[in-house]
PDB file of C-alpha atoms in Angstrom:
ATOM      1  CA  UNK O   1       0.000   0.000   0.000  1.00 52.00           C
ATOM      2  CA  UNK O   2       1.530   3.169  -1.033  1.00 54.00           C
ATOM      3  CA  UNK O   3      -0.891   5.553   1.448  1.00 55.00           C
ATOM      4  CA  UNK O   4       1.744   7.456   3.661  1.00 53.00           C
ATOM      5  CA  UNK O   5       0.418   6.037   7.016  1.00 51.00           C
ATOM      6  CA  UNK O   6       0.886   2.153   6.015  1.00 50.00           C
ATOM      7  CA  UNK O   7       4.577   2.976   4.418  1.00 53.00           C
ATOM      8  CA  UNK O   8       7.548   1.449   6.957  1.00 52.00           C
ATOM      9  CA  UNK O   9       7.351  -1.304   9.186  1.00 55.00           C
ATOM     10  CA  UNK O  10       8.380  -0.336  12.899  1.00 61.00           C
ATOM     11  CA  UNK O  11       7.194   3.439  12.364  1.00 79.00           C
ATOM     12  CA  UNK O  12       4.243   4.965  14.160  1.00 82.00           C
ATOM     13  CA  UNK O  13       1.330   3.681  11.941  1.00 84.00           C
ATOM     14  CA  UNK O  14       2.722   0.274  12.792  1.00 86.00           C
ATOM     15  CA  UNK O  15       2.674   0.625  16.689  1.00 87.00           C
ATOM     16  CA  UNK O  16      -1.069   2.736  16.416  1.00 88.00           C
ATOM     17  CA  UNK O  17      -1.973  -0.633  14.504  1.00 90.00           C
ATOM     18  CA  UNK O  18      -0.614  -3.163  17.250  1.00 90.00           C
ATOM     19  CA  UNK O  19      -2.084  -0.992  20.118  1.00 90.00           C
ATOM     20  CA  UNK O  20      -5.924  -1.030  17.825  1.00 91.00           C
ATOM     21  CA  UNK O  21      -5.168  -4.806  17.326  1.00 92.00           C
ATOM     22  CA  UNK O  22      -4.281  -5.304  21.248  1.00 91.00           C
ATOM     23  CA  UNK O  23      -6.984  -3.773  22.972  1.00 91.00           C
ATOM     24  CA  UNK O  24     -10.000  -4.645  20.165  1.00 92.00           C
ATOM     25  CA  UNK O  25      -9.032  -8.696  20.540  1.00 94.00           C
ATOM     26  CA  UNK O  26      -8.544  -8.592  24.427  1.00 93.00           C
ATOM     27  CA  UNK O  27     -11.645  -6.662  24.821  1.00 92.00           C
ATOM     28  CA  UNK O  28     -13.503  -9.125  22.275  1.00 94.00           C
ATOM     29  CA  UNK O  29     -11.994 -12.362  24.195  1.00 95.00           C
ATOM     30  CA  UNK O  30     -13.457 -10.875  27.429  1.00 93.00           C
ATOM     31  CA  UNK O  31     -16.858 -10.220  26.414  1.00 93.00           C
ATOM     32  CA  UNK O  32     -16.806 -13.264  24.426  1.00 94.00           C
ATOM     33  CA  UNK O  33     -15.915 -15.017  27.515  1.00 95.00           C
ATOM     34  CA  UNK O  34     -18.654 -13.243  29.948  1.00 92.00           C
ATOM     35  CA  UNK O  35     -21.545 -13.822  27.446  1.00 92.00           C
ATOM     36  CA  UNK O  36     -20.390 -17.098  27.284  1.00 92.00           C
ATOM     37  CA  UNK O  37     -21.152 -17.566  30.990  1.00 92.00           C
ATOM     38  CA  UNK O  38     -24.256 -15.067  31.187  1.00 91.00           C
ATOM     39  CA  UNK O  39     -25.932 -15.264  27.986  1.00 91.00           C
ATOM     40  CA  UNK O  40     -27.131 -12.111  26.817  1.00 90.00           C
ATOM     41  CA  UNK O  41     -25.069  -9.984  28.999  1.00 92.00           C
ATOM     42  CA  UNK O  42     -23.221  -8.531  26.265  1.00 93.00           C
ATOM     43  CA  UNK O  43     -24.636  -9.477  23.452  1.00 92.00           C
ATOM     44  CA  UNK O  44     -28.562  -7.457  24.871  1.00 90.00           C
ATOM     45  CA  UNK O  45     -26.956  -4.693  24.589  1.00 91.00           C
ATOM     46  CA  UNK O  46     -23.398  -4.228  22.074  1.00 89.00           C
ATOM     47  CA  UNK O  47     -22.782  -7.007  19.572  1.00 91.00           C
ATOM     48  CA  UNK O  48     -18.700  -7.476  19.955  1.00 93.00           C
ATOM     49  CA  UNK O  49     -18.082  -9.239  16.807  1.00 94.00           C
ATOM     50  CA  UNK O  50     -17.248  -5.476  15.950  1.00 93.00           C
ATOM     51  CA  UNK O  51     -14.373  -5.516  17.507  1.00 93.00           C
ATOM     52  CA  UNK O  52     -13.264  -9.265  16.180  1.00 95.00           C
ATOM     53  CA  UNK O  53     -13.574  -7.217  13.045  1.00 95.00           C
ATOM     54  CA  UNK O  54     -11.266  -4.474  13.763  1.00 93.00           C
ATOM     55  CA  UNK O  55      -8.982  -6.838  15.519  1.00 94.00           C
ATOM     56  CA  UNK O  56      -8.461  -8.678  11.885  1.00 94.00           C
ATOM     57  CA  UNK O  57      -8.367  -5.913   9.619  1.00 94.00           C
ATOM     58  CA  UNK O  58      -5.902  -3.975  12.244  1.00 92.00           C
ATOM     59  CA  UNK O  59      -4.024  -8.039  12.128  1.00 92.00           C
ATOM     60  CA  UNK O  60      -3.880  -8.367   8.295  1.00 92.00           C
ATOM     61  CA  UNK O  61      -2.434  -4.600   7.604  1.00 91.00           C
ATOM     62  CA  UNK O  62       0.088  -5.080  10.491  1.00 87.00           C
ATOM     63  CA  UNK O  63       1.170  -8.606   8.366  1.00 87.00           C
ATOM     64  CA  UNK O  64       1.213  -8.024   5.223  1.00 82.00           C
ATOM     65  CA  UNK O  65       2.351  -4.506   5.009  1.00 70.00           C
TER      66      UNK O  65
ATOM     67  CA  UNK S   1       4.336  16.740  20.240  1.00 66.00           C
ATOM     68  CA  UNK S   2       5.865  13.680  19.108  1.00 79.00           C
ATOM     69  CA  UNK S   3       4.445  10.477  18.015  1.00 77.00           C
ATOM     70  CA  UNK S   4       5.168   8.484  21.028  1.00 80.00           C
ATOM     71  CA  UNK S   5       3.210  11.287  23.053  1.00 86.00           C
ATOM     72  CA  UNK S   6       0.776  10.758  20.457  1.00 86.00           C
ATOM     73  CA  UNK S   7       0.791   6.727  20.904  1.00 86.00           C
ATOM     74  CA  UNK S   8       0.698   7.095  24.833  1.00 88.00           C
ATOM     75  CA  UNK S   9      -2.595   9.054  24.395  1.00 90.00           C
ATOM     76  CA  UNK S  10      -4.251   6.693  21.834  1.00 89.00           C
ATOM     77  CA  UNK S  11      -3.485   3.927  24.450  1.00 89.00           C
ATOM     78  CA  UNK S  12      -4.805   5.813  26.981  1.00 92.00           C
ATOM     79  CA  UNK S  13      -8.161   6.102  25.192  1.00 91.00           C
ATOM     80  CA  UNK S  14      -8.176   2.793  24.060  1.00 90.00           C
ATOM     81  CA  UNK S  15      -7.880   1.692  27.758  1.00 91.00           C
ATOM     82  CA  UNK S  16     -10.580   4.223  28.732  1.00 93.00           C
ATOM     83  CA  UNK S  17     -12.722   2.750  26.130  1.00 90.00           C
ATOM     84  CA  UNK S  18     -12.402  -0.752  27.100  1.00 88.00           C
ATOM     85  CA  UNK S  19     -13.283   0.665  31.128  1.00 92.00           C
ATOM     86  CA  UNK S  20     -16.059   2.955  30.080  1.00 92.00           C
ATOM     87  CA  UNK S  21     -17.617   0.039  27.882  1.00 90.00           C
ATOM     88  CA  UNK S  22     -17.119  -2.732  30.753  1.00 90.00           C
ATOM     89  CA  UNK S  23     -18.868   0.168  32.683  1.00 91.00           C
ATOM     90  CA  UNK S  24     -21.619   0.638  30.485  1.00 91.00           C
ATOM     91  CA  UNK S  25     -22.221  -3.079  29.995  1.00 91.00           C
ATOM     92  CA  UNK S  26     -22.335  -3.453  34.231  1.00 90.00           C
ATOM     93  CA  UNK S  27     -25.214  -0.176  34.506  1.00 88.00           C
ATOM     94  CA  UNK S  28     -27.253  -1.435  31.868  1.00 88.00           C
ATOM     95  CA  UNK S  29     -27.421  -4.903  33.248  1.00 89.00           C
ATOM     96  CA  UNK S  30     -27.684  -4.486  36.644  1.00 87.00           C
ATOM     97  CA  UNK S  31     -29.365  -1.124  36.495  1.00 83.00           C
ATOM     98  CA  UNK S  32     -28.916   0.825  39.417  1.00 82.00           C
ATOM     99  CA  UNK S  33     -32.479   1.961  40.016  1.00 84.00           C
ATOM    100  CA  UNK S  34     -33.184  -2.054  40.539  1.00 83.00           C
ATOM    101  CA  UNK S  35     -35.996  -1.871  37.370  1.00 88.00           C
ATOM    102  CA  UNK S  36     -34.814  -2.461  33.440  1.00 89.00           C
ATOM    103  CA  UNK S  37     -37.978  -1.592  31.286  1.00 91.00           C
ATOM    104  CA  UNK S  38     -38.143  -3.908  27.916  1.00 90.00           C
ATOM    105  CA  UNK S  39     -40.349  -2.706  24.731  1.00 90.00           C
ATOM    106  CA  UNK S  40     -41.242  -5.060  22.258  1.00 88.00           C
ATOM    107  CA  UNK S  41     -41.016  -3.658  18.781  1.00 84.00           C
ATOM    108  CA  UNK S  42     -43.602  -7.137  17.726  1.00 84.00           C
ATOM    109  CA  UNK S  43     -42.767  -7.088  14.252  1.00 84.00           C
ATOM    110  CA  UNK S  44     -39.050  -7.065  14.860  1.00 85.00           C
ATOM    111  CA  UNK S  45     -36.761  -9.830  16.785  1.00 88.00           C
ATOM    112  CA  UNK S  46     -34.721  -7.197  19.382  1.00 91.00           C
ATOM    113  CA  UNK S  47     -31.796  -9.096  21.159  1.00 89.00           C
ATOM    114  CA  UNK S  48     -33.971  -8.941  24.713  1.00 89.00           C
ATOM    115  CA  UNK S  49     -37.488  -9.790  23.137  1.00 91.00           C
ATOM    116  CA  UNK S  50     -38.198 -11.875  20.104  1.00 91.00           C
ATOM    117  CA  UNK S  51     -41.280 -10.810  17.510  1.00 89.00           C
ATOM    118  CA  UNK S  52     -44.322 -12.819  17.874  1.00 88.00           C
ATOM    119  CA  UNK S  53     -44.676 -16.217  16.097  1.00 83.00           C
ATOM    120  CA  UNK S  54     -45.598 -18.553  14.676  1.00 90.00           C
ATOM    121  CA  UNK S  55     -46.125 -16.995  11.342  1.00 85.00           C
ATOM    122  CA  UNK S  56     -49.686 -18.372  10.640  1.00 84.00           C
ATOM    123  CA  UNK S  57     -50.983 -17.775  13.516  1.00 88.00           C
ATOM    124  CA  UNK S  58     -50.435 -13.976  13.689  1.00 86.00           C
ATOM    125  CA  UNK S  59     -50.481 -11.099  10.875  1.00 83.00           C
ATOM    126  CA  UNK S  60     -47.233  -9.036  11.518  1.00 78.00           C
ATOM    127  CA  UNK S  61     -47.847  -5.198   9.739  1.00 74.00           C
ATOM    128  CA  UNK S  62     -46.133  -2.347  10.839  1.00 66.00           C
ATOM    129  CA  UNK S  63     -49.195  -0.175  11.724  1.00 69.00           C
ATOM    130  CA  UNK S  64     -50.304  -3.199  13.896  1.00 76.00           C
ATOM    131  CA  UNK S  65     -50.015  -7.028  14.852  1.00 85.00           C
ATOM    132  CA  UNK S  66     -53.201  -9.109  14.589  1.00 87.00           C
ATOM    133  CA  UNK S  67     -53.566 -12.192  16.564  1.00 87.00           C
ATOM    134  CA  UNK S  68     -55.383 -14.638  14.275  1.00 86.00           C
ATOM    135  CA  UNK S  69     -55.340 -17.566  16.554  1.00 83.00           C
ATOM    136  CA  UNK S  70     -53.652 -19.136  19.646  1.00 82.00           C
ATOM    137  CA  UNK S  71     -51.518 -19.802  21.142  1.00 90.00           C
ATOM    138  CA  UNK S  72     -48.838 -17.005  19.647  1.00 92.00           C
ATOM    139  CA  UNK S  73     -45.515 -17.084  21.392  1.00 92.00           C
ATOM    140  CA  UNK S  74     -42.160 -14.816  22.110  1.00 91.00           C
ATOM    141  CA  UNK S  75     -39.237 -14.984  23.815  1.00 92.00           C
ATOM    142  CA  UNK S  76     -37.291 -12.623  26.529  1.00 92.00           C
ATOM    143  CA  UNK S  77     -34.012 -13.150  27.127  1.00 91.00           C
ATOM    144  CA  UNK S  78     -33.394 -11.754  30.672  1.00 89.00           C
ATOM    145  CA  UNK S  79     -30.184 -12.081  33.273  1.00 89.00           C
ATOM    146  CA  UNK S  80     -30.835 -14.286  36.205  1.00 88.00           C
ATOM    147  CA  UNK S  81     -30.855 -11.356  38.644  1.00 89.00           C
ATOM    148  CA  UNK S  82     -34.485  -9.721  37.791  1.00 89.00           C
ATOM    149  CA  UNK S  83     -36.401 -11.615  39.748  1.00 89.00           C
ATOM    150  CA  UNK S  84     -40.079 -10.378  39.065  1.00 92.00           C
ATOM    151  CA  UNK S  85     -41.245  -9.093  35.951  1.00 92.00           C
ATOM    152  CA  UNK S  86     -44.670  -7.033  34.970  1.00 94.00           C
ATOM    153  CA  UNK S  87     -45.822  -7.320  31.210  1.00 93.00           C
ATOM    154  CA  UNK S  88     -48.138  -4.206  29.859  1.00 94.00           C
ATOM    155  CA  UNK S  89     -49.710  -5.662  27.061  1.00 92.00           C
ATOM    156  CA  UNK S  90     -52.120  -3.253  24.864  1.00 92.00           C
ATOM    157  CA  UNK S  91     -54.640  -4.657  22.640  1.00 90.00           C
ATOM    158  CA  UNK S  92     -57.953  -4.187  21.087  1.00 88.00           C
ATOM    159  CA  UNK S  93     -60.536  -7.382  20.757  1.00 86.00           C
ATOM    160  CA  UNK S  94     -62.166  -7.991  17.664  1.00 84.00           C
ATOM    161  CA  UNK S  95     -63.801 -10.627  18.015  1.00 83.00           C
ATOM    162  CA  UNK S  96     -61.307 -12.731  20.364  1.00 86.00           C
ATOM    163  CA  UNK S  97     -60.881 -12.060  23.901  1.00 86.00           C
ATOM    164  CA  UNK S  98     -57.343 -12.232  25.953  1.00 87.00           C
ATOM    165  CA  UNK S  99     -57.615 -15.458  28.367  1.00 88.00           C
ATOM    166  CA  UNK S 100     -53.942 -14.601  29.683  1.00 91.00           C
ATOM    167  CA  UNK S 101     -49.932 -14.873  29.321  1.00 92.00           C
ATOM    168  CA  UNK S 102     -48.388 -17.720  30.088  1.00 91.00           C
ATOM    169  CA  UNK S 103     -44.723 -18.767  31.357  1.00 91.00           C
ATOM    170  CA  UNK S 104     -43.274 -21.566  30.556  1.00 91.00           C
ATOM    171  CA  UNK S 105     -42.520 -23.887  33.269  1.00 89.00           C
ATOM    172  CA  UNK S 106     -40.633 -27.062  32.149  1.00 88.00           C
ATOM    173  CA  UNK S 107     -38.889 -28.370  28.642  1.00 89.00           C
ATOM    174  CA  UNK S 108     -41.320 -29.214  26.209  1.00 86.00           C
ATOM    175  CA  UNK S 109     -44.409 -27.777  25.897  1.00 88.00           C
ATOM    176  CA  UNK S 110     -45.522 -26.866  29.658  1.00 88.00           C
ATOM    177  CA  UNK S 111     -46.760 -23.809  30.412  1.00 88.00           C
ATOM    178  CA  UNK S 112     -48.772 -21.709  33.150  1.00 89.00           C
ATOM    179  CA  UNK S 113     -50.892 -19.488  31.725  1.00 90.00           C
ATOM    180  CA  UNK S 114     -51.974 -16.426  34.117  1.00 89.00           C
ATOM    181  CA  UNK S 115     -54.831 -14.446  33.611  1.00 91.00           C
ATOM    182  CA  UNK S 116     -54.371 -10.607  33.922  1.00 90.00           C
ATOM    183  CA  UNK S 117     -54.126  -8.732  37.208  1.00 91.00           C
ATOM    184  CA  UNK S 118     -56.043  -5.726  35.583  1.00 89.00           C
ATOM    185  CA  UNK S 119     -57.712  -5.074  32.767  1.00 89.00           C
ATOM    186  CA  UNK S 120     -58.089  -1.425  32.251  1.00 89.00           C
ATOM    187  CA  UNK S 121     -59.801   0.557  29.089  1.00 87.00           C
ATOM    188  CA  UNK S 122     -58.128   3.382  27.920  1.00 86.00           C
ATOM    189  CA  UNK S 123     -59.775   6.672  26.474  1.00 85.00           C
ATOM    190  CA  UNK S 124     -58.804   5.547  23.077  1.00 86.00           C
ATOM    191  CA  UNK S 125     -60.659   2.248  23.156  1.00 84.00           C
ATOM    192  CA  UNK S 126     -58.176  -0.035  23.642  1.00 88.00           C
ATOM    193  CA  UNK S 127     -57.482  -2.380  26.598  1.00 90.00           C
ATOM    194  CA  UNK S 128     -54.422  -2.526  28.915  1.00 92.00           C
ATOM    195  CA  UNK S 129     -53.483  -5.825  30.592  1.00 92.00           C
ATOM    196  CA  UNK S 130     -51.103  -6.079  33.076  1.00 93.00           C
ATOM    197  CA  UNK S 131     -49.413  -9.176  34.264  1.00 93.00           C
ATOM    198  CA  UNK S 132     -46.962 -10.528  36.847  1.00 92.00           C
ATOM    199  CA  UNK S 133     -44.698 -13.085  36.590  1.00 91.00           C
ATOM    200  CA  UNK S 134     -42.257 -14.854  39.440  1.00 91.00           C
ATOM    201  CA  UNK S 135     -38.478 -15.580  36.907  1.00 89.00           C
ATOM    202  CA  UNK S 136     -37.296 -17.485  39.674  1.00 87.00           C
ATOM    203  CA  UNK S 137     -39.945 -20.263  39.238  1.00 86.00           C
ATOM    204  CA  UNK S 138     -39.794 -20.254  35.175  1.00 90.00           C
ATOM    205  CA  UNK S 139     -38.035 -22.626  32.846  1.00 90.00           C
ATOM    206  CA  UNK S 140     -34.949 -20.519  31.141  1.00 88.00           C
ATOM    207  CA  UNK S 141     -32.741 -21.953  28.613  1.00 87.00           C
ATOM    208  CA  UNK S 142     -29.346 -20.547  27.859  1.00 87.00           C
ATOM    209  CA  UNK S 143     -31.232 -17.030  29.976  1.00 88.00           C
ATOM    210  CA  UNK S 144     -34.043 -17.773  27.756  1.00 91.00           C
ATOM    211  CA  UNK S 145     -37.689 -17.742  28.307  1.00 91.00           C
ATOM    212  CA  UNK S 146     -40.727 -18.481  26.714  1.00 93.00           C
ATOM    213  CA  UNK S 147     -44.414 -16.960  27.016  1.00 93.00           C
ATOM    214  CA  UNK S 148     -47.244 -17.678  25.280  1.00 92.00           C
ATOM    215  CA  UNK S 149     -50.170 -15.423  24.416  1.00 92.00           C
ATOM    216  CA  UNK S 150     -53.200 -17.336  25.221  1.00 90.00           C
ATOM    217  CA  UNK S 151     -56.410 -16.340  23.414  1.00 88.00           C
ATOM    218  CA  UNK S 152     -60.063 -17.623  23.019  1.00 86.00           C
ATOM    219  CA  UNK S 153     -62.722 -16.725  19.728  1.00 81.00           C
ATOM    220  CA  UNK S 154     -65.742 -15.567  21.142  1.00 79.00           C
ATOM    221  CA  UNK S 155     -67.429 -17.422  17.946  1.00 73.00           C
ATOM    222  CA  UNK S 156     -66.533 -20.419  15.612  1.00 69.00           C
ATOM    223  CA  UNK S 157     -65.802 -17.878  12.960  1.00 67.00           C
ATOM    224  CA  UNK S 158     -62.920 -17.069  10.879  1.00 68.00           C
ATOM    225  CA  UNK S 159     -61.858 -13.466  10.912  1.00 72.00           C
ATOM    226  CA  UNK S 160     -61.172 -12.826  14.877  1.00 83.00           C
ATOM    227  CA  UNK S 161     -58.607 -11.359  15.774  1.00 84.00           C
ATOM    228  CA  UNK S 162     -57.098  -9.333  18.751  1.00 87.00           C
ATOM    229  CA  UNK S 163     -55.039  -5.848  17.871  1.00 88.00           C
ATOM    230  CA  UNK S 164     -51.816  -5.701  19.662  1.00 87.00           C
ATOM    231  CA  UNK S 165     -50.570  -2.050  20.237  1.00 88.00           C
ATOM    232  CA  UNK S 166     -47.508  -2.513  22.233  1.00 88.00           C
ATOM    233  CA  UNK S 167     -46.140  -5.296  25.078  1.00 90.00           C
ATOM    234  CA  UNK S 168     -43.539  -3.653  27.819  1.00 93.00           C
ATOM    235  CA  UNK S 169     -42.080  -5.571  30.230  1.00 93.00           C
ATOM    236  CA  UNK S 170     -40.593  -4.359  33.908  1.00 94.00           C
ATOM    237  CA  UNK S 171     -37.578  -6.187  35.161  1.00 92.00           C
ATOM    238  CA  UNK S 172     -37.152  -5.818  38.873  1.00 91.00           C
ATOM    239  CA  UNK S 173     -34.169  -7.490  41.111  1.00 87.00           C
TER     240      UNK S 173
END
């Protein structure tokens, strides 16, 4: 990708893309995990597949840039 | 500023997102004021309340749902915490009177059906039926529960229906 913010490996786009990719799966495993034990907890009210979603797009730039 | 001030900030966000969402997840299922109030849309299945089914047996519009026969059924999908919980149900008869709600009780088809605590008429014609159930005695699966709209045709004729206008639930702990 040739857009200035996905150029170099290791500069700050990079790091902004592991931090979005950190927090969006952790936060997805955790209210994966509590509506897993109390159906509907989450899932009433915010639908976190949303942030499996961001966590994979964030995942695939970070890999194959 | 530099980019790793930059970075430091984003993470801070991030983290205050994840906190204020975890937050916002806790108030709106254990709502502080002890009462979560649940409005069926009817038409529409809503992650707390399911529309009303099965398809033949009701007419779903947008203007307004028609019970053609009975039972009809829906499901609310509630945390094991509310305890008690008071269905509004507004409907006009035409035809085919209310008999009751009914919770079900076991797997399978078992159900208690409950007839209304009140039945008040509004200024605008229609009726407003309010119920009360006990969730600690019903049958839940996976937080799951089933009710079933219990109604009885005044004659043997085809054509009688009952108008629902709207079905709001109270939670209370």
């Amino acid at each position: 990708m040739n857009w200035p913010i996905f150029r170099r490996k290791d500069d700050f786009s990079t790091k902004l893309l592991n931090s979005i990719f950190r927090f969006s799966f952790i936060l997805f495993v955790v209210l994966f995990l509590v509506d897993l034990i109390l159906p509907g907890f989450v899932t009433n009210y915010f639908n976190p597949i949303w942030l499996l979603i961001l966590a994979i797009i964030s995942g695939i730039i970070i890999v194959y840039d | 500023m530099n980019k790793f001030k930059i970075l430091k900030i984003i993470n801070i966000f991030l983290i205050l997102f994840f906190l204020g969402l975890l937050l916002w997840l806790f108030d709106q299922n254990f709502s502080l004021n002890g009462q979560l109030v649940i409005k069926s849309n009817l038409t529409k299945d809503l992650p707390m309340i399911s529309k009303l089914g099965p398809e033949g047996r009701v007419n779903l519009r947008q203007s307004e749902t028609l019970i053609l026969d009975s039972p009809v059924y829906f499901d609310l999908r509630t945390m094991p915490w509310f305890k008690t919980a008071r269905m509004i149900l507004v409907y006009r008869s035409d035809g085919r009177i209310l008999s009751g709600i009914g919770s079900q009780t076991g797997p399978g088809f078992s159900f208690a059906v409950q007839e209304p605590l009140a039945v008040n008429q509004r200024d605008d014609g229609d009726s407003e039926a309010v119920f009360d159930f006990n969730l600690a005695s019903v049958y839940r699966d996976k937080n799951v529960t089933r009710f079933l709209i219990d109604s009885t045709s005044l004659k043997d004729e085809v054509g009688n229906t009952i108008s629902l206008k709207s079905l709001e639930i109270i939670l209370t702990r």
